[in-house]
mmCIF file of C-alpha atoms in Angstrom:
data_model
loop_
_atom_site.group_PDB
_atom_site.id
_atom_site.type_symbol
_atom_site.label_atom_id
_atom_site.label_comp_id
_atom_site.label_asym_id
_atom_site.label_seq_id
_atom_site.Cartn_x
_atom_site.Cartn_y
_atom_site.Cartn_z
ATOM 1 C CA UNK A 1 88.471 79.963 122.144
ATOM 2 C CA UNK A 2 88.628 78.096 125.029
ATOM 3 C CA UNK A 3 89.943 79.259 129.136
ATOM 4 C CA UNK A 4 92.098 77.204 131.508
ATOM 5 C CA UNK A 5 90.141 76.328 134.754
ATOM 6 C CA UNK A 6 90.728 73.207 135.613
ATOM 7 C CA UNK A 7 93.772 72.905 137.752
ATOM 8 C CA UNK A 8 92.544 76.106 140.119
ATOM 9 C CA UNK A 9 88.682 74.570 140.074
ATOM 10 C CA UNK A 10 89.510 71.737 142.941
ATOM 11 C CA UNK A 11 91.677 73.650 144.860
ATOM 12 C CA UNK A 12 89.134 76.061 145.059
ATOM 13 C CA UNK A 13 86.308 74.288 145.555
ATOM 14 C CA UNK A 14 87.902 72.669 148.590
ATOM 15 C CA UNK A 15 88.108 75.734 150.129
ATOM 16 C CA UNK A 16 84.873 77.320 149.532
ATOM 17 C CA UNK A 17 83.517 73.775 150.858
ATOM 18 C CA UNK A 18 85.730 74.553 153.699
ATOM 19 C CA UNK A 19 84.088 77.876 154.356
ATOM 20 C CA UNK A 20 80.424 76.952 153.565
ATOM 21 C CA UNK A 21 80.612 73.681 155.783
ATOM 22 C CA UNK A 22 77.934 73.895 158.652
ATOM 23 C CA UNK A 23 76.411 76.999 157.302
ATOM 24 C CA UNK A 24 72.760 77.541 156.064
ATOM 25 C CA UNK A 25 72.416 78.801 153.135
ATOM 26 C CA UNK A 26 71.799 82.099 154.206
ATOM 27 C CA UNK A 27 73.584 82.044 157.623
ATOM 28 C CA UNK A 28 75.286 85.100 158.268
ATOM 29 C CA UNK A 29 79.461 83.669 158.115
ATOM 30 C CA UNK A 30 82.185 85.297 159.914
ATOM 31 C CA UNK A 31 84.749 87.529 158.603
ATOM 32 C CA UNK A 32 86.939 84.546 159.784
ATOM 33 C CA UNK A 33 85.332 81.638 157.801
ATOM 34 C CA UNK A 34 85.680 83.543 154.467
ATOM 35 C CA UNK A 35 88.758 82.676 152.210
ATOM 36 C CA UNK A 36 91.880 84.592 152.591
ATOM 37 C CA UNK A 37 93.082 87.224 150.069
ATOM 38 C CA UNK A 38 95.200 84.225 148.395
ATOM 39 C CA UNK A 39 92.397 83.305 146.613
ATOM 40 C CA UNK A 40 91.313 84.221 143.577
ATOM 41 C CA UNK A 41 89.350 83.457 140.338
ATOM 42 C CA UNK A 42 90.509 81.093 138.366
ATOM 43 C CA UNK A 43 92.945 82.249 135.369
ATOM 44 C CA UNK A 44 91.255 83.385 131.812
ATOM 45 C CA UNK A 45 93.723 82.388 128.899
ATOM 46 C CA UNK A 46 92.729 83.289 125.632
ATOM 47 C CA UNK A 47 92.922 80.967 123.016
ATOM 48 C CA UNK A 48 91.654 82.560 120.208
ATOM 49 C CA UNK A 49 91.513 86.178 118.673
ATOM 50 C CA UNK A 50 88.225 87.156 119.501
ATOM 51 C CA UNK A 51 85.580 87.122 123.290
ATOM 52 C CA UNK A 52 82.270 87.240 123.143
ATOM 53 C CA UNK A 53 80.033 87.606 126.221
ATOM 54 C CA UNK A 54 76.161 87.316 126.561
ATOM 55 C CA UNK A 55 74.998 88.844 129.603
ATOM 56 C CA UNK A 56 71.207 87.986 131.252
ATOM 57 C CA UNK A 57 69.522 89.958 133.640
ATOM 58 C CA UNK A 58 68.052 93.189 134.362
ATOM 59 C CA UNK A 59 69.123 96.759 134.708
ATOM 60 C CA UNK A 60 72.198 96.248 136.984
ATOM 61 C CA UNK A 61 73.635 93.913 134.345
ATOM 62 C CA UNK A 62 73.478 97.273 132.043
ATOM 63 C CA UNK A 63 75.162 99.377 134.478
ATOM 64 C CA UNK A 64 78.230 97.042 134.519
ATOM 65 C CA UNK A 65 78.604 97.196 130.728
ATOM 66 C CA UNK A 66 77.773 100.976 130.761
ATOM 67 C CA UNK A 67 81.641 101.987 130.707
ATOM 68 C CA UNK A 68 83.025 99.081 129.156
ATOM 69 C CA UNK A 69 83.297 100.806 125.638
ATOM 70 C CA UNK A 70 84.880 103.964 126.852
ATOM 71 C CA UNK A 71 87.704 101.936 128.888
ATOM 72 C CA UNK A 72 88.408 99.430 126.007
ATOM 73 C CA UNK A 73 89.285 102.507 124.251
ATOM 74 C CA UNK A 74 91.796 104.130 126.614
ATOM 75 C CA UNK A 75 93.674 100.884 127.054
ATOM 76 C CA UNK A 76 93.677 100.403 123.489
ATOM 77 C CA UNK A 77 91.547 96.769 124.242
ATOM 78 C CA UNK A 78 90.209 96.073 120.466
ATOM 79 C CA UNK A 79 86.594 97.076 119.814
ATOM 80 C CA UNK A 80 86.846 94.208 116.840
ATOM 81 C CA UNK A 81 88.176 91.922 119.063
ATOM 82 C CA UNK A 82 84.961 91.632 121.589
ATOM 83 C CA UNK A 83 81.911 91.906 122.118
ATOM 84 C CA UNK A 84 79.186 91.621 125.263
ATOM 85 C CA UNK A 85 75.513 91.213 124.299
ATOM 86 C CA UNK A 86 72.906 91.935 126.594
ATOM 87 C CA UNK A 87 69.420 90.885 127.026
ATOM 88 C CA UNK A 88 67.879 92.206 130.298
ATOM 89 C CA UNK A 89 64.715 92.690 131.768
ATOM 90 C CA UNK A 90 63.797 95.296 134.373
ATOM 91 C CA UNK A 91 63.229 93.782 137.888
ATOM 92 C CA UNK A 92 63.731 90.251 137.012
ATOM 93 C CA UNK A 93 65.449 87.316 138.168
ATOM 94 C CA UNK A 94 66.758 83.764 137.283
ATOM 95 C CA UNK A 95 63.104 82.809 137.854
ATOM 96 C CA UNK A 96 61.801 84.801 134.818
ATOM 97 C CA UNK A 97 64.579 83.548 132.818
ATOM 98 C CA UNK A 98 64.129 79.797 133.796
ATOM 99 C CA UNK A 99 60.125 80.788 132.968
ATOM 100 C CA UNK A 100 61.603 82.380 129.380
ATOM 101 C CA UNK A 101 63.481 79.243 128.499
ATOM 102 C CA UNK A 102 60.097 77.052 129.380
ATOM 103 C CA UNK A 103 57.812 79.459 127.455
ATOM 104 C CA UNK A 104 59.764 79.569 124.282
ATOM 105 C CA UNK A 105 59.635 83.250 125.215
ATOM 106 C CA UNK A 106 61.317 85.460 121.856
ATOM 107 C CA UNK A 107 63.889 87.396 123.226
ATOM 108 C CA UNK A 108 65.956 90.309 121.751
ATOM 109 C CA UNK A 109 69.597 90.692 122.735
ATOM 110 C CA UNK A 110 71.343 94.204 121.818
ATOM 111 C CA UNK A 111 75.348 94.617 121.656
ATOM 112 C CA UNK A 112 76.284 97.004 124.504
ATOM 113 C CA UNK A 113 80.176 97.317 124.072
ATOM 114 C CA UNK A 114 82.411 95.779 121.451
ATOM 115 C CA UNK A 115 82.327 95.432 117.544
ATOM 116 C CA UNK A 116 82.127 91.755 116.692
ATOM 117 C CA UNK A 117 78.685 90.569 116.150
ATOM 118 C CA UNK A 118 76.919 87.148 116.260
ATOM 119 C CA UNK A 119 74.515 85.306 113.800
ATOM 120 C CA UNK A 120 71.205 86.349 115.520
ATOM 121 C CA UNK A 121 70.246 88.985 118.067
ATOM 122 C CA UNK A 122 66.175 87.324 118.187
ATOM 123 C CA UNK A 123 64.922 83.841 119.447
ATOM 124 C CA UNK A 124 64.320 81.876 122.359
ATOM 125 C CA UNK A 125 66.732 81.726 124.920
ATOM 126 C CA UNK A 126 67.613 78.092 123.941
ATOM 127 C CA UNK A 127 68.135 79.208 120.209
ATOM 128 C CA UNK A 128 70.605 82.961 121.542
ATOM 129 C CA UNK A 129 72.487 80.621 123.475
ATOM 130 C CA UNK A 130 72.842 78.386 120.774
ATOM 131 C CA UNK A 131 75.585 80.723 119.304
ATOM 132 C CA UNK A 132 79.977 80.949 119.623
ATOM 133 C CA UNK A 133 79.700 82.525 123.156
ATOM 134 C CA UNK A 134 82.797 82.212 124.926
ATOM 135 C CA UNK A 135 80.930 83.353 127.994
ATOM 136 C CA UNK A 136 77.715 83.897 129.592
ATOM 137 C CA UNK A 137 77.177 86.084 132.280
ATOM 138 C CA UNK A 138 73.965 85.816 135.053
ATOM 139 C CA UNK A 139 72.505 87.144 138.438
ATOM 140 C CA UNK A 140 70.192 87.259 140.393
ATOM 141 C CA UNK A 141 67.701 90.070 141.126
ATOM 142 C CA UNK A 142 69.575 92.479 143.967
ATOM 143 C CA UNK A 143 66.877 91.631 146.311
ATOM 144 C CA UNK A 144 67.179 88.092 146.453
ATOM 145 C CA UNK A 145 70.811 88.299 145.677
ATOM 146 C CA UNK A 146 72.019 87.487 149.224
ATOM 147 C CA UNK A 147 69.949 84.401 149.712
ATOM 148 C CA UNK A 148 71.291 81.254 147.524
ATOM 149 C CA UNK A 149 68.327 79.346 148.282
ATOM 150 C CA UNK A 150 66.384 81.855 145.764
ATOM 151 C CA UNK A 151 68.624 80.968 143.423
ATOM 152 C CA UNK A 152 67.109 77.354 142.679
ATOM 153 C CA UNK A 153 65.343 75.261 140.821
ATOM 154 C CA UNK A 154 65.909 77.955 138.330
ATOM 155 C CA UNK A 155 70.103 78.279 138.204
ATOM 156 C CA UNK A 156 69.623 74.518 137.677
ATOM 157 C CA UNK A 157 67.607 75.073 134.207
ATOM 158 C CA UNK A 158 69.686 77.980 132.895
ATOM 159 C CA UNK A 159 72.938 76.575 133.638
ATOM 160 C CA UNK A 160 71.462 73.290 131.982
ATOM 161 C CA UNK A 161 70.877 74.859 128.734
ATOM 162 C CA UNK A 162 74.187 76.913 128.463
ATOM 163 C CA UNK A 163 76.116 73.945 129.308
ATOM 164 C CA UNK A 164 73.738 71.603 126.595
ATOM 165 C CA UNK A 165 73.512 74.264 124.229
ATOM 166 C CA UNK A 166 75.686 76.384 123.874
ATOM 167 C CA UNK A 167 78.514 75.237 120.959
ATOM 168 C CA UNK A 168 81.346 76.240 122.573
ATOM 169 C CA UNK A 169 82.276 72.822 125.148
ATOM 170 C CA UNK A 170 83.891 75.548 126.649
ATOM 171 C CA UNK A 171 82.156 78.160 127.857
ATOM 172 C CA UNK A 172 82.496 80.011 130.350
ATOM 173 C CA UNK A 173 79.410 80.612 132.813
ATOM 174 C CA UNK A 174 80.353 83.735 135.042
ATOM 175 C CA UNK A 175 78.154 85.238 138.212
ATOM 176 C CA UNK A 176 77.517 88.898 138.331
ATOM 177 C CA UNK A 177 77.657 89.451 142.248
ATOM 178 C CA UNK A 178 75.623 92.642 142.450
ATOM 179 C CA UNK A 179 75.955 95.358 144.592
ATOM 180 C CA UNK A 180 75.049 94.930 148.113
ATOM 181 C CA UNK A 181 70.928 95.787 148.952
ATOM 182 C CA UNK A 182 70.209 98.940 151.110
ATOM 183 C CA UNK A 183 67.876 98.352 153.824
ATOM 184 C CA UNK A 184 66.328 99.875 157.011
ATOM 185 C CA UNK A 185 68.310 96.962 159.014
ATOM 186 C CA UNK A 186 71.539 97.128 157.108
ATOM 187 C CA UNK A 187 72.068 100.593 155.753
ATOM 188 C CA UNK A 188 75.538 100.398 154.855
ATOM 189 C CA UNK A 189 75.023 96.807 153.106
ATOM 190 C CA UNK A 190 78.011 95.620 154.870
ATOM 191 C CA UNK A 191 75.241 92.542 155.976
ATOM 192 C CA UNK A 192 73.899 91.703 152.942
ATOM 193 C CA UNK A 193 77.558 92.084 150.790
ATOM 194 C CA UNK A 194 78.186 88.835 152.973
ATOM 195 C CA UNK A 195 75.320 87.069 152.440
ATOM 196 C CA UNK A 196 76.071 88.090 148.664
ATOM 197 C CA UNK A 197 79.037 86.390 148.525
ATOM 198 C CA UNK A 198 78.387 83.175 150.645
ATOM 199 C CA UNK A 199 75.857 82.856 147.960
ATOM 200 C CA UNK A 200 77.990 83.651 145.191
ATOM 201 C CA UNK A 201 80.763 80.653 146.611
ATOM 202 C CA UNK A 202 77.672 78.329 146.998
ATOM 203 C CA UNK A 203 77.439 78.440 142.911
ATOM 204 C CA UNK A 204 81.082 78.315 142.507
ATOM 205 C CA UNK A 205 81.526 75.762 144.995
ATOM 206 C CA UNK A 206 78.916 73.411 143.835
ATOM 207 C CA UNK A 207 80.314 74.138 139.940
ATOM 208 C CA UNK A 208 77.285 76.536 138.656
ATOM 209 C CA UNK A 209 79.447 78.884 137.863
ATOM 210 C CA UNK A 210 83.331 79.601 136.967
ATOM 211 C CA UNK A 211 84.547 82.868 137.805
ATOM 212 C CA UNK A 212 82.506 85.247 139.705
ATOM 213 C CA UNK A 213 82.761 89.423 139.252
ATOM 214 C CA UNK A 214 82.909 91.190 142.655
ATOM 215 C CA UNK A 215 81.007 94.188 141.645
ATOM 216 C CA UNK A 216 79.677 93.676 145.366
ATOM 217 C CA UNK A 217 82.659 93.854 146.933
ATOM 218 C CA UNK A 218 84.205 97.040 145.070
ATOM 219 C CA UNK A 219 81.272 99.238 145.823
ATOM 220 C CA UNK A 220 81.354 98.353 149.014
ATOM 221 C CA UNK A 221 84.995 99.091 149.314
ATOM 222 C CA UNK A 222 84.017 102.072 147.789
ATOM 223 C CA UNK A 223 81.355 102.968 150.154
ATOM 224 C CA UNK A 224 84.104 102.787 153.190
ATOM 225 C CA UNK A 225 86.035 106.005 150.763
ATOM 226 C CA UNK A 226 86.329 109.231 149.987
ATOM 227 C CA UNK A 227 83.973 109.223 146.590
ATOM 228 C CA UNK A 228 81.030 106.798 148.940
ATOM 229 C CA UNK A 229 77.828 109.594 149.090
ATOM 230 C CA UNK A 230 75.036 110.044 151.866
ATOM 231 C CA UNK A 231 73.144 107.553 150.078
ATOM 232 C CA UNK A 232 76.038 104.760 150.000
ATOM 233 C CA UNK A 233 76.845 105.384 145.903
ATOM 234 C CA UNK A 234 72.894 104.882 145.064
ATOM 235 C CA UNK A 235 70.463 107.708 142.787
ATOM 236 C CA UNK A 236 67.833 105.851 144.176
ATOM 237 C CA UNK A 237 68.539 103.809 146.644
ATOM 238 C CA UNK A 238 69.024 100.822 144.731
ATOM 239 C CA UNK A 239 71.078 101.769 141.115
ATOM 240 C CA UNK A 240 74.403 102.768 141.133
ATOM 241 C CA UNK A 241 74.687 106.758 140.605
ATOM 242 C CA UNK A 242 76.500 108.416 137.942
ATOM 243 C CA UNK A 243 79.216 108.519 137.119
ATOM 244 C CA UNK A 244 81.819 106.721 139.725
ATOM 245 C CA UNK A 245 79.245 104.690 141.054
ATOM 246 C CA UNK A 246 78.428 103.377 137.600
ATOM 247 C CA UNK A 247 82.155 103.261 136.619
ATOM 248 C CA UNK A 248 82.881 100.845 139.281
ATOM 249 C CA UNK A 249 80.865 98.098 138.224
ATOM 250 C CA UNK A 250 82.087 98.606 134.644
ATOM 251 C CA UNK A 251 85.737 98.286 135.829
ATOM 252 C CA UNK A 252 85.293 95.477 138.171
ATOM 253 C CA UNK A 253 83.853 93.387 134.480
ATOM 254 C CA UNK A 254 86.059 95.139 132.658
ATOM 255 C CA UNK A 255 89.184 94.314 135.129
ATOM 256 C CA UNK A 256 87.531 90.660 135.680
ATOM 257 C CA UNK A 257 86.396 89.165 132.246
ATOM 258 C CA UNK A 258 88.583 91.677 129.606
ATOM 259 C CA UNK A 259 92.169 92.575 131.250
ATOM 260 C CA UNK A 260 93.680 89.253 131.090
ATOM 261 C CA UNK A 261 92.207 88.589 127.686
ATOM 262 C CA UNK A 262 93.808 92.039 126.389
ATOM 263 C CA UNK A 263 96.293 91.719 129.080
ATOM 264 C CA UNK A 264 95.718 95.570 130.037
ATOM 265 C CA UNK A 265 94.531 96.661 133.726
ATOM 266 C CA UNK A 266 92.074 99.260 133.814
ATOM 267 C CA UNK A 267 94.432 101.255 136.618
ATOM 268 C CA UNK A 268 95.585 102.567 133.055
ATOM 269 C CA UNK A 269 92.051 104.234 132.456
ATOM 270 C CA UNK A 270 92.061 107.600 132.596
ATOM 271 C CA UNK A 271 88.479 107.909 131.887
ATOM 272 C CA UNK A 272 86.477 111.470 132.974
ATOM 273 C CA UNK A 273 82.772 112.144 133.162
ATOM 274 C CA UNK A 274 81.450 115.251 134.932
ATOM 275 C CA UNK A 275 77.476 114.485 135.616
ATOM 276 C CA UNK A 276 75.142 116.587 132.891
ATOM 277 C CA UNK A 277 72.436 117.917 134.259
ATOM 278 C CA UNK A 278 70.396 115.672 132.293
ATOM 279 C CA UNK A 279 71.473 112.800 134.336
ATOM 280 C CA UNK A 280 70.985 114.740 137.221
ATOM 281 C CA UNK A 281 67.344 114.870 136.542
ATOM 282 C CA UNK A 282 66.770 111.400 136.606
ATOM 283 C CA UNK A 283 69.063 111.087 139.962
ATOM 284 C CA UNK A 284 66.854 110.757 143.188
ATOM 285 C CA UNK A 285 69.908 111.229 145.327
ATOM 286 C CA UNK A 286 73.439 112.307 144.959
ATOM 287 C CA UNK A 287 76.148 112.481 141.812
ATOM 288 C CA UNK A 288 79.917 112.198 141.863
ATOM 289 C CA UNK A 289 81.980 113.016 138.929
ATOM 290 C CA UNK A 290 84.375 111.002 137.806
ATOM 291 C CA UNK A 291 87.828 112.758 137.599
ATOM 292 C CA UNK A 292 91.391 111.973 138.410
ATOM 293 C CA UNK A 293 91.064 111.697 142.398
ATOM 294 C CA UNK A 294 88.054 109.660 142.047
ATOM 295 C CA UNK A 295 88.484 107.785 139.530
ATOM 296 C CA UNK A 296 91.818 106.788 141.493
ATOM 297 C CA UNK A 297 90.096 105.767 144.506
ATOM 298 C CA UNK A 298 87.242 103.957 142.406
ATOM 299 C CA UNK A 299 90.140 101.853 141.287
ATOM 300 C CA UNK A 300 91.523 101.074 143.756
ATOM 301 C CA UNK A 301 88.155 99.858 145.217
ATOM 302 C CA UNK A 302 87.806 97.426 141.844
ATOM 303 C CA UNK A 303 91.391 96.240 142.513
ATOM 304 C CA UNK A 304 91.015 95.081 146.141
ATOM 305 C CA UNK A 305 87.820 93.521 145.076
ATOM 306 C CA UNK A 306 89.277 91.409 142.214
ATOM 307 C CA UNK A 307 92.082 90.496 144.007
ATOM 308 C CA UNK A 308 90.279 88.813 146.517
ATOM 309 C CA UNK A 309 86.682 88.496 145.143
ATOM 310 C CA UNK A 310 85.759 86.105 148.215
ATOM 311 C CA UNK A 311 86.893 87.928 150.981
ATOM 312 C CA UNK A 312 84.282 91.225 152.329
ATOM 313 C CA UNK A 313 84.947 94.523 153.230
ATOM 314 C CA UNK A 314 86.395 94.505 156.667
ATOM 315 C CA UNK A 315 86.905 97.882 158.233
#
């Protein structure tokens, strides 16, 4: 399998360089320096009858896979056809997994959506990568996410190994733009979802990564709506809440990484989840079931997003 990046990578990258120029890495940018909605990730052509994705990082990375299964299934996307691995570790960063790769750490992946498998799920981070991924999927820890400058030496190393080790010459290194942090002095997280993404172009600008997945962008489209909560889409403050919350990051991947491949669009979903109470016991804050009206509105938050992954929420 291999994708088709190279034509859109320069004219990209001339942009973002465009935007970034004169900024600190963690300078707040105006609206007006980011790229218009024109731009867009780079297309993903599949060349081959099968994706496999290996996602790294913590428990946000399992919230974005949460619903991938479920919408695969309503838009008839192939469970034999893909698979996403995950190995994640609560709280951590690309600094524990730079430390993992070092250490010779054994780590355990586990298949969270999809049916193909791969030749081992145990080993050190050198030896999982060292398997017919066609990508591989990292982040940061959410708070450190909107500061690129946390992102190194340690992006260096990991993106080192994938591109050394990793068989496919191919492979595709994606960025998991998390949801923006909640804080006393940005409550909303409109602040930090721009420092998010000015960190998220410094890795695509500077060729880290290939294709980024707004996940920050679509919740915070979706905290501007009709399904956002009194606790911006968080059960506690920091995790998504069940179940539109969660469904948004899974359709923003899902819409990002799968659609083209299985050229489907997950505004054919027609997923439904009313909150058990058993999830409601391990929700701090509020729940928001996902039914037709929502789940329309989600949507249409993960659309705007991925149309124009480098552009903010503006009101």
């Amino acid at each position: 399998m291999s994708f088709c990046f190279s034509l859109m990578k320069p004219l990209l990258a001339g942009c973002l360089a465009a935007c970034l120029a004169g900024c600190e890495e963690n300078d707040f940018i105006p609206l007006s320096d980011f790229p218009d909605e024109t731009h867009t990730n780079p297309p993903i052509v599949l060349r081959s009858d099968t994706l496999r994705i290996l996602a790294i990082g913590n428990s946000y990375t399992r919230i974005a896979i949460e619903w991938i299964d479920t919408i695969a299934a309503h838009l008839n996307a192939d469970h034999e056809k893909f698979c996403i691995y995950a190995v994640t570790v609560s709280d951590k960063g690309l600094d524990y997994w730079a430390q993992a790769y070092r250490q010779h750490e054994i780590l355990h992946l586990e298949r969270q959506a999809g049916a193909v498998t791969v030749p081992s799920d145990s080993g050190t981070l050198e030896a999982l990568v060292r398997q017919p991924w066609d990508m591989v999927m990292l982040q940061q820890i959410s708070s450190r996410a909107n500061d690129s400058r946390s992102f190194h030496p340690y992006i260096d190393t990991l993106v080192n190994v994938l591109r050394r080790e990793c068989p496919n010459p191919d492979v595709i290194i994606v960025w998991h733009n998390v949801w923006a942090r909640l804080s006393e002095e940005d409550e909303t997280g409109d602040m930090n979802q721009r420092w998010n993404i000015a960190a998220s172009l410094h890795l695509l600008n500077n060729g880290y990564v290939d294709v980024i997945v707004p996940v920050c962008q679509a919740v915070q489209y979706a905290r501007h709506s009709p399904v956002n909560t009194p606790h911006y889409l968080t059960r506690d403050g920091s995790h998504l809440t069940e179940a539109v919350g969660t469904y948004i990051a899974s359709a923003t991947l899902f819409e990002t990484l799968l659609a083209p491949v299985f050229h489907c669009s997950a505004t054919d979903d027609n997923t439904v989840h009313i909150v058990t109470d058993y999830e409601k016991s391990w929700h701090k804050y509020e729940t928001v079931n996902l039914d037709d009206s929502t789940r329309s509105v989600a949507l249409g938050c993960v659309l705007k997003a991925v149309a124009a992954p480098f552009t903010p929420f503006k009101q």
